[in-house]
Short mmCIF file of C-alpha atoms in Angstrom, two decimals:
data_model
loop_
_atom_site.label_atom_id
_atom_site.label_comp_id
_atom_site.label_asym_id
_atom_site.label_seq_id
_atom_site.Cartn_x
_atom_site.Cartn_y
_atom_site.Cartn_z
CA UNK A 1 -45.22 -71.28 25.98
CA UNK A 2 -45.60 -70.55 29.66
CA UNK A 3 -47.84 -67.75 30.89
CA UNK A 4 -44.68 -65.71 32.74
CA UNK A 5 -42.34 -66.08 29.48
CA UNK A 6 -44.93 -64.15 27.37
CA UNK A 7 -45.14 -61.82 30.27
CA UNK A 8 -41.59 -61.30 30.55
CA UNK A 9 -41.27 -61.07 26.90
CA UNK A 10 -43.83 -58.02 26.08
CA UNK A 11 -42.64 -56.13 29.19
CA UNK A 12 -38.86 -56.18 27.73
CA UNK A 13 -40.39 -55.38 24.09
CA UNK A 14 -42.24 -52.40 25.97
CA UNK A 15 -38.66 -51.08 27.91
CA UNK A 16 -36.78 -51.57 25.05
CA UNK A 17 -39.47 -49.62 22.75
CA UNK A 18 -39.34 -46.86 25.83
CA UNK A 19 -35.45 -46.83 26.02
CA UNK A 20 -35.34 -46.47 22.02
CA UNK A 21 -37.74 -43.53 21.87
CA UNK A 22 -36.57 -41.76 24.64
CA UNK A 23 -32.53 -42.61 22.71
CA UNK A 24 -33.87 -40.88 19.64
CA UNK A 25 -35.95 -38.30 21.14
CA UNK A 26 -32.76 -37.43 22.85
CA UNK A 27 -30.82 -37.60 19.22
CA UNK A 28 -33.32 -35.34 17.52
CA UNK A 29 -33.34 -32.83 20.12
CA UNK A 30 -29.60 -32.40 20.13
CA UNK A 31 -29.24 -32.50 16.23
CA UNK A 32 -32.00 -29.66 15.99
CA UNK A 33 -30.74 -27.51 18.81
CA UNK A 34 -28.81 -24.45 17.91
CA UNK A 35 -26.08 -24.94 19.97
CA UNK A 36 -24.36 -21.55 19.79
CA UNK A 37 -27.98 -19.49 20.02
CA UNK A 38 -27.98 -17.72 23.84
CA UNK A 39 -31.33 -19.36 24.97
CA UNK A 40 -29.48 -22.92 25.08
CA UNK A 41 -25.86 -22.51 26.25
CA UNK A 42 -25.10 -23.38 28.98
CA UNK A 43 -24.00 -21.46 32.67
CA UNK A 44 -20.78 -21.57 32.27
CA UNK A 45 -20.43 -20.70 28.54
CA UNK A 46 -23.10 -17.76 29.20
CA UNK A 47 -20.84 -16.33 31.73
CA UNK A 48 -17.73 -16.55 29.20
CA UNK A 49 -20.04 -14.89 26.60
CA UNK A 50 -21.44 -12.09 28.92
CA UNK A 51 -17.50 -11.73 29.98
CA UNK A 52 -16.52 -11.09 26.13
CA UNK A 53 -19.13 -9.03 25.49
CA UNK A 54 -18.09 -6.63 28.74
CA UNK A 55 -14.29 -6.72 27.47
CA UNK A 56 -16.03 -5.94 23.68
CA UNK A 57 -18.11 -2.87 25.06
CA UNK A 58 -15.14 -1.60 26.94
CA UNK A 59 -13.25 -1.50 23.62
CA UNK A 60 -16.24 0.05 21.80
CA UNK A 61 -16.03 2.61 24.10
CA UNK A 62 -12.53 3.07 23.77
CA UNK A 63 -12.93 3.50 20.24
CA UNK A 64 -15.65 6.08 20.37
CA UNK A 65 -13.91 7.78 22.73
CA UNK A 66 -10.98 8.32 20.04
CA UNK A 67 -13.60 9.03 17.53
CA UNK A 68 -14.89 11.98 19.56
CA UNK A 69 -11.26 13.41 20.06
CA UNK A 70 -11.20 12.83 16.26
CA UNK A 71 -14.11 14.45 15.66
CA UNK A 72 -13.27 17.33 17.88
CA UNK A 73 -9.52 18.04 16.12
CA UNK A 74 -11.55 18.31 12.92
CA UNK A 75 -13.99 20.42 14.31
CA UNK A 76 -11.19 22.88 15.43
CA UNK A 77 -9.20 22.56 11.90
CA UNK A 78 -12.78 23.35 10.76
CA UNK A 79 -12.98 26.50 12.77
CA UNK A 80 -9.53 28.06 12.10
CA UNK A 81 -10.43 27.10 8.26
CA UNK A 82 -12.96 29.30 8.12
CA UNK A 83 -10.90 31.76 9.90
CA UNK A 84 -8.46 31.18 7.53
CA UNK A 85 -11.09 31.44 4.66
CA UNK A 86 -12.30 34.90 6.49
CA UNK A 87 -8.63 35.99 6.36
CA UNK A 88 -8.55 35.29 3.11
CA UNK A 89 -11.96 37.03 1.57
CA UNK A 90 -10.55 40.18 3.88
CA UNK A 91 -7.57 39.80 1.99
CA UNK A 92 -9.06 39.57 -1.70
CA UNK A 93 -11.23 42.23 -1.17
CA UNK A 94 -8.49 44.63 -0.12
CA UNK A 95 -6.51 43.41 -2.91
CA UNK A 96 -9.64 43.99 -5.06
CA UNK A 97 -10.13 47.62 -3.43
CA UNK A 98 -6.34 48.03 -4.51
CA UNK A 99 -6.40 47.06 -8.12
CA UNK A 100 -10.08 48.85 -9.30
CA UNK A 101 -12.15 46.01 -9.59
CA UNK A 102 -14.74 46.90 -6.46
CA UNK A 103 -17.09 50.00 -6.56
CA UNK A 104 -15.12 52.35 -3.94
CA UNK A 105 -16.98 55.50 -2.31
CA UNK A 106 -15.59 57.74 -0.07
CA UNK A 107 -14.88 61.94 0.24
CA UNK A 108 -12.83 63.56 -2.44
CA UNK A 109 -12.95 66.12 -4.99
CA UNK A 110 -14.57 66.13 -8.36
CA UNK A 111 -12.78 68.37 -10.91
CA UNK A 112 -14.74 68.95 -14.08
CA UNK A 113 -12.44 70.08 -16.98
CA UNK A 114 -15.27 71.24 -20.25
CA UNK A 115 -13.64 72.32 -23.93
CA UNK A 116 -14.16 76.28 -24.33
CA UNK A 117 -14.16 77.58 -27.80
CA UNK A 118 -10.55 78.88 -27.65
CA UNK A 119 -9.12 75.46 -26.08
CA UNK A 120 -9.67 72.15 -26.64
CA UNK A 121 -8.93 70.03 -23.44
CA UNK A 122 -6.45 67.25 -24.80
CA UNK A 123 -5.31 63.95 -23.10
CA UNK A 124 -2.04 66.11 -21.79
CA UNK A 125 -4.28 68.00 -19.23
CA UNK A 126 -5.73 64.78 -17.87
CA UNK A 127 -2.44 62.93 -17.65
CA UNK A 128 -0.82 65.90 -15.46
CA UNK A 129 -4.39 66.15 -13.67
CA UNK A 130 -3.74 62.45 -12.84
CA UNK A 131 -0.34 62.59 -11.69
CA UNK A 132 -1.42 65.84 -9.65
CA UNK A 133 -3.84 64.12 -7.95
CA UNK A 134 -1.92 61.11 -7.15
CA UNK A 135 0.57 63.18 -5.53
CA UNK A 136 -1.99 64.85 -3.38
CA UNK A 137 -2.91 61.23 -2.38
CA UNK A 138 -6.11 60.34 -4.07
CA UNK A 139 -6.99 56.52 -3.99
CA UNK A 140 -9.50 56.30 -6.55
CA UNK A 141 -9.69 57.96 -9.32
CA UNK A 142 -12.44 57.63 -12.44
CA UNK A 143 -12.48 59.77 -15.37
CA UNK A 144 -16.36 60.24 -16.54
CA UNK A 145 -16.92 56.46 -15.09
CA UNK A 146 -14.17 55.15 -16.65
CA UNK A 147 -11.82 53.12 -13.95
CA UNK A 148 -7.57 54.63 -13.59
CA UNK A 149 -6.54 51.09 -12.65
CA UNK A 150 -2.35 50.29 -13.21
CA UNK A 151 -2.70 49.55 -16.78
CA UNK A 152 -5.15 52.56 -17.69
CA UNK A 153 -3.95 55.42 -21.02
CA UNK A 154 -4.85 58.04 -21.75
CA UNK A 155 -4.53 59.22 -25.17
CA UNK A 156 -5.74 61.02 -27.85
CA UNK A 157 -7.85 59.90 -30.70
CA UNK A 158 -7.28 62.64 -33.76
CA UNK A 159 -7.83 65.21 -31.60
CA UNK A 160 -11.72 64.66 -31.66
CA UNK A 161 -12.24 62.42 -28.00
CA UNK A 162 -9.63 61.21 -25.45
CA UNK A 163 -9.63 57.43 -25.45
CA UNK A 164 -9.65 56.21 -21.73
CA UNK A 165 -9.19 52.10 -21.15
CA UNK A 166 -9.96 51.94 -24.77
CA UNK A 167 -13.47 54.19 -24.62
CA UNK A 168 -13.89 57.26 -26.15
CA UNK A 169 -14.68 60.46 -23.76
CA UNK A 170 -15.84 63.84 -25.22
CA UNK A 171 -16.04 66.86 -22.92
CA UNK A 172 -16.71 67.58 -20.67
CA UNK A 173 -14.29 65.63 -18.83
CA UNK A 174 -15.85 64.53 -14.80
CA UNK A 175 -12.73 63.37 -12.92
CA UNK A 176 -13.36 61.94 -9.46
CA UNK A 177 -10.84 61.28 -7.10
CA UNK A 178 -11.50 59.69 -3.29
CA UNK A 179 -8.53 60.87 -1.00
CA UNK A 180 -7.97 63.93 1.98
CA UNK A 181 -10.23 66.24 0.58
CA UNK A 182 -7.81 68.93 1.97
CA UNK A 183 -4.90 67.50 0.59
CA UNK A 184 -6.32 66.77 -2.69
CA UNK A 185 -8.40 70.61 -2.74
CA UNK A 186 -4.83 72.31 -1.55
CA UNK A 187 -2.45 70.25 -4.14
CA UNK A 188 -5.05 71.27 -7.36
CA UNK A 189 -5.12 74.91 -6.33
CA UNK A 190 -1.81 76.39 -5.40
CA UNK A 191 -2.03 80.10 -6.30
CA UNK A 192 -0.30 80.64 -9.56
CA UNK A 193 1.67 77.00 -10.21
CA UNK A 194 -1.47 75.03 -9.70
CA UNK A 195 -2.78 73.05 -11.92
CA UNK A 196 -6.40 75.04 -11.92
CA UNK A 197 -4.40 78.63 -11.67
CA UNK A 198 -2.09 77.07 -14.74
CA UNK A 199 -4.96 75.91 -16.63
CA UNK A 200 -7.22 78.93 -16.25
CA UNK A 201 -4.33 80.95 -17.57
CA UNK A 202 -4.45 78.24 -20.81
CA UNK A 203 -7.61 79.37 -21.02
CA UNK A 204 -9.30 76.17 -20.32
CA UNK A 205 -12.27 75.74 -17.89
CA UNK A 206 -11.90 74.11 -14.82
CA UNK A 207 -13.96 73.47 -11.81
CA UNK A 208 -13.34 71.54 -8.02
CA UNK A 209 -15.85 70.45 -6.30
CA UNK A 210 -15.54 69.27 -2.56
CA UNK A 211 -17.94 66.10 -1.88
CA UNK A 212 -18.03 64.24 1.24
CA UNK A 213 -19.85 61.06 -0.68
CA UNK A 214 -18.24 59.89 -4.21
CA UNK A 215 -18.81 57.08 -5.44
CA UNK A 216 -16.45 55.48 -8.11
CA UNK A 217 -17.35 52.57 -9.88
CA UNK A 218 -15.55 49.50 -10.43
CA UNK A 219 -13.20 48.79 -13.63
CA UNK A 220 -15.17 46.48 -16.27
CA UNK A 221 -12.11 45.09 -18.13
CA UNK A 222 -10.30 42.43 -18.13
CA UNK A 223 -7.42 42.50 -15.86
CA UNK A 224 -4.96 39.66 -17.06
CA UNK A 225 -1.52 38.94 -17.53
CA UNK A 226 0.08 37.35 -20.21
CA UNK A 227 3.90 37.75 -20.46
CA UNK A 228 4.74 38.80 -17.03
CA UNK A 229 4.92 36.32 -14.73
CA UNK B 1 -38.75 -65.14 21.29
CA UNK B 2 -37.08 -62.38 23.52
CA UNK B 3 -34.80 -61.53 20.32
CA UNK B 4 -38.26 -60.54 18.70
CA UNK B 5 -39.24 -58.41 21.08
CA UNK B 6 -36.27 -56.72 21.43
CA UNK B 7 -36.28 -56.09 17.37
CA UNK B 8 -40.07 -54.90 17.45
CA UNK B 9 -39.32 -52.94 20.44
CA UNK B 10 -36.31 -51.08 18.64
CA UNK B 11 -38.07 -50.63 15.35
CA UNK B 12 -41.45 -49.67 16.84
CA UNK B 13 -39.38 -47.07 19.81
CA UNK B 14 -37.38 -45.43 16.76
CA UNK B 15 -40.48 -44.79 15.17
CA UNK B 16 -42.05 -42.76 17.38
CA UNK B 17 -39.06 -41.01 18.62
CA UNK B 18 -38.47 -40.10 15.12
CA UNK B 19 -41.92 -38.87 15.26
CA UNK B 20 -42.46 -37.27 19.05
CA UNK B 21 -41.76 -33.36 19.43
CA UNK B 22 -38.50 -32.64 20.82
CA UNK B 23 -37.93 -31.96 24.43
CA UNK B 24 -36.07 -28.43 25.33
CA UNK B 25 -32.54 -28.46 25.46
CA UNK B 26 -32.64 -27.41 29.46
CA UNK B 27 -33.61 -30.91 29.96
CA UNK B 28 -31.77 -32.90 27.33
CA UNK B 29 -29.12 -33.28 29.98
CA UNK B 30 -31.58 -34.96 32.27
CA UNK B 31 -32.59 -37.28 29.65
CA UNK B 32 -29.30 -38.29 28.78
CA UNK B 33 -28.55 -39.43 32.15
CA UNK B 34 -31.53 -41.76 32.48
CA UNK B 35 -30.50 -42.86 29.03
CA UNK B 36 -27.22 -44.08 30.51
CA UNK B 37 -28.86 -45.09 33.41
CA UNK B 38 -31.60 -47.51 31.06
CA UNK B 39 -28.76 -48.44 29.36
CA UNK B 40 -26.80 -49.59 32.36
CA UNK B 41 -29.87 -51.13 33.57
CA UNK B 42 -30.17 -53.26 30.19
CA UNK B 43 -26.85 -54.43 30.13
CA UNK B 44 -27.17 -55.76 34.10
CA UNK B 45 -30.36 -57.52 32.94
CA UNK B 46 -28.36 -59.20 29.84
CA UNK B 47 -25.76 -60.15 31.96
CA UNK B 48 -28.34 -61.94 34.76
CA UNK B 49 -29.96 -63.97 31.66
CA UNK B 50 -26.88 -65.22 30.45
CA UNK B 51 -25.87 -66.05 34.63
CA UNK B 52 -29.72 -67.81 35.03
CA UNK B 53 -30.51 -65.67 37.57
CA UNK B 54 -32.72 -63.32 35.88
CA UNK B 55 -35.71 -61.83 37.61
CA UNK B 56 -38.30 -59.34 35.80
CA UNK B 57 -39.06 -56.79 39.02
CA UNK B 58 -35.37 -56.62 39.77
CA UNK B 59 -34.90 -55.61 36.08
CA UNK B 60 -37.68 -53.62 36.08
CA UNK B 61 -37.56 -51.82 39.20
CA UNK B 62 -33.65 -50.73 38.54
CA UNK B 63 -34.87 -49.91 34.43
CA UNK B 64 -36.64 -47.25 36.08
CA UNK B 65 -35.32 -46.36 39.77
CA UNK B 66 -31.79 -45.72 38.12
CA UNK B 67 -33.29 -43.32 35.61
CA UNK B 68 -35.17 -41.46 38.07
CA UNK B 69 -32.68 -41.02 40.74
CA UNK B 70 -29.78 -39.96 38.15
CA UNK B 71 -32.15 -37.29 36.97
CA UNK B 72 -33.38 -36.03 40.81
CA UNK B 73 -29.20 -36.97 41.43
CA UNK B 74 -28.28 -34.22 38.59
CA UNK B 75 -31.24 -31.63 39.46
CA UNK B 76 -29.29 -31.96 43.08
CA UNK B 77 -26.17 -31.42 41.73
CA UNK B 78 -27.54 -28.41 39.41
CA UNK B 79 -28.98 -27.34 42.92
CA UNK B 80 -26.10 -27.44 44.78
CA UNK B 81 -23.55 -26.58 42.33
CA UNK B 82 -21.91 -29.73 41.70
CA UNK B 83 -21.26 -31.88 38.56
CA UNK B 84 -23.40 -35.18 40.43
CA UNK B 85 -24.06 -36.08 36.90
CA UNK B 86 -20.62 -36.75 36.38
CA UNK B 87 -20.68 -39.27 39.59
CA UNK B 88 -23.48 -40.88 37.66
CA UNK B 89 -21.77 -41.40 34.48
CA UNK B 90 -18.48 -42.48 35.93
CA UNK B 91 -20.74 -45.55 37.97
CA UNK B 92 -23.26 -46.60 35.26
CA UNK B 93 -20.69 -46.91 32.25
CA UNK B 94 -18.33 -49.01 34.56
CA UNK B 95 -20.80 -50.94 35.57
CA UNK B 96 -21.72 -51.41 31.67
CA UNK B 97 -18.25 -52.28 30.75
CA UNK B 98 -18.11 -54.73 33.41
CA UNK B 99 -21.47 -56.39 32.23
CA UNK B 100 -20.38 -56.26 28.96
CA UNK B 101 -16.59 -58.49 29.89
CA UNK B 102 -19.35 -60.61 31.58
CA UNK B 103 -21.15 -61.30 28.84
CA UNK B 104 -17.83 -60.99 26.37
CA UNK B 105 -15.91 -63.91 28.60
CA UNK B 106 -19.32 -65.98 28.56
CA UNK B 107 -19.85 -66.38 25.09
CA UNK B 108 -15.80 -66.30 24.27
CA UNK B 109 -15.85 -69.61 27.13
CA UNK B 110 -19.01 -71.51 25.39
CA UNK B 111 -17.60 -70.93 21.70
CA UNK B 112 -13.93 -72.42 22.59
CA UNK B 113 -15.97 -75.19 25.02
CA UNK B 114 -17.52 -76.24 21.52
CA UNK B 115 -14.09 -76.55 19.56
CA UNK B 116 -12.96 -78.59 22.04
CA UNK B 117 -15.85 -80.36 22.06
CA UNK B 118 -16.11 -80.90 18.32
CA UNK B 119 -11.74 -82.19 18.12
CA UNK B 120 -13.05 -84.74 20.61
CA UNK B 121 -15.45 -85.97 18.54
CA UNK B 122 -13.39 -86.24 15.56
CA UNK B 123 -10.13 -87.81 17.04
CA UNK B 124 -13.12 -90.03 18.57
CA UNK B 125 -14.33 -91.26 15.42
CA UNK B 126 -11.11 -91.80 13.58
CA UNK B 127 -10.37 -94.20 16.11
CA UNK B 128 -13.95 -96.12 15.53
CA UNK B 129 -12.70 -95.80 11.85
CA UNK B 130 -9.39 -97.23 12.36
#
């Protein structure tokens, strides 16, 4: 073989080796590249993806901006909830005040009715008492402790104690009532038809105190309905 | 002999690029274009073997001058905004195509030159039979 063929026949071996390396360099880089990751797109396609991600943010903020007008309706139906729920405690209370079931003080009158040896104070003096004083406008009214809520008796037990709510009271007999001290003071003690003048007369001892402080205690039963409805 | 070469040349190339660290995909584009180019190059040197008018520093020189200036061509054209690259691709793989219906027609002509060749002979020796 000739001197140039052998020379002519490495240096094609060598380009071809070169050409083939560089071919599958080439091939490996492409199969291993991440096409889609942001360091090896290219211009073009970066633009496009900055572009989407613009129109994305402005829709992300479009959506928080609804979520904060969102957030801000609840927040008001929040705040006139809890004025609502103020309303309502206001409410429950005064309905509370109304039926007996929260301690009450206030100015009043106590009247103080005690047995004498002659007369025996019975349930019938208490009852009118009660209906005197609720004409003369008293509010609250407690007979030794015991709550006069709407379903309250009076009644007596064998003539021995008055049974009040169900508890037995001996004398003597501490009746507070919180209402116009004046009204309540004038109604009791009209001069001969009053209940004190009327009383006395019976016989029976009975005392009115003027106090600018009572307090009258809650009512400690049950208050529940079962028929009416 | 040349076929040889050419085998060892492929086996031994896909060896190491099978084995050399990639390149980073910024420049992949460059090396694709002098592939092409190569590749171009190849095909033009084929196609002067099978003409007899084959010369090693022609084939040489344009093996490696085509590569280079397609990659400086598409660093231009990343330069200046333009697709050169394109340009590039549209020349060397019609130039390829038209090396390769050179080399196509060449070997089509010698294989039907040998039929013809080979009916002569026959019909020729029937008549030295009869």
């Amino acid at each position: 073989m000739k001197k140039g063929q052998i020379t002519i026949t490495v240096t094609i071996g060598l380009v071809i080796l070169i050409l083939t390396a560089v071919i599958f360099i080439q091939f490996k880089t492409i199969n291993q590249t991440d096409i889609t990751s942001l360091e090896n797109m290219r211009e073009d396609e970066l633009r496009t993806e900055i572009s989407n991600f613009k129109t994305k943010i402005e829709e992300v903020n479009g959506q928080i901006k609804e979520t904060d007008a969102t957030i801000l309706e609840y927040q008001e139906a929040i705040n006139s909830n809890k004025q609502a729920s103020e309303l309502l405690v206001k409410e429950l209370e005064k309905q509370n005040n109304l039926l007996g079931k929260n301690d009450v003080q206030g100015s009043g009158v106590i009247v103080t009715l005690t047995d004498t040896r002659a007369q025996k104070i019975n349930s019938e003096d208490l009852r009118t008492l009660l209906n005197e004083l609720k004409l003369a406008g008293a509010e609250a009214i407690s007979i030794n402790g015991q709550r006069i809520v709407y379903d309250s008796y009076i009644v007596d037990i064998e003539s021995t104690f008055i049974s009040v709510n169900g508890v037995g009271l001996v004398s003597p007999y501490e009746v507070k009532a919180i209402g116009d001290p004046t009204y309540l003071e004038s109604g009791l003690s009209k001069k001969q038809y009053g209940y004190i003048d009327t009383k006395l007369e019976e016989g029976k001892d009975v005392t009115l105190q003027r106090q600018d402080n009572i307090v009258i205690n809650k009512y400690n039963g049950d208050l529940n309905m079962e028929y009416a409805n | 002999m040349i076929i040889i070469a050419i085998v060892i040349g492929c086996v031994l190339g896909a060896i190491i690029g099978l084995n050399a660290p990639t390149i980073s995909y910024t420049y992949s584009g460059y090396l694709a274009i002098a592939i092409v180019a190569a590749l171009d190059s190849v095909f033009g040197g084929l196609t002067s073997v099978l003409k007899g008018n084959f010369n090693l520093k022609i084939f040489l020189s344009g093996f490696f001058g085509n590569a280079i200036l397609s990659m400086l061509l598409t660093w231009l054209g990343v330069k200046l905004n333009v697709d050169i690259y394109l340009a590039a691709i549209v020349v060397f793989v019609g130039r390829m195509f038209t090396n390769l219906a050179i080399i196509r027609r060449y070997y089509i002509e010698k294989w039907s030159k040998k039929e013809v060749k080979e009916e002569i002979k026959n019909e020729n020796e029937k008549k030295t039979m009869g």
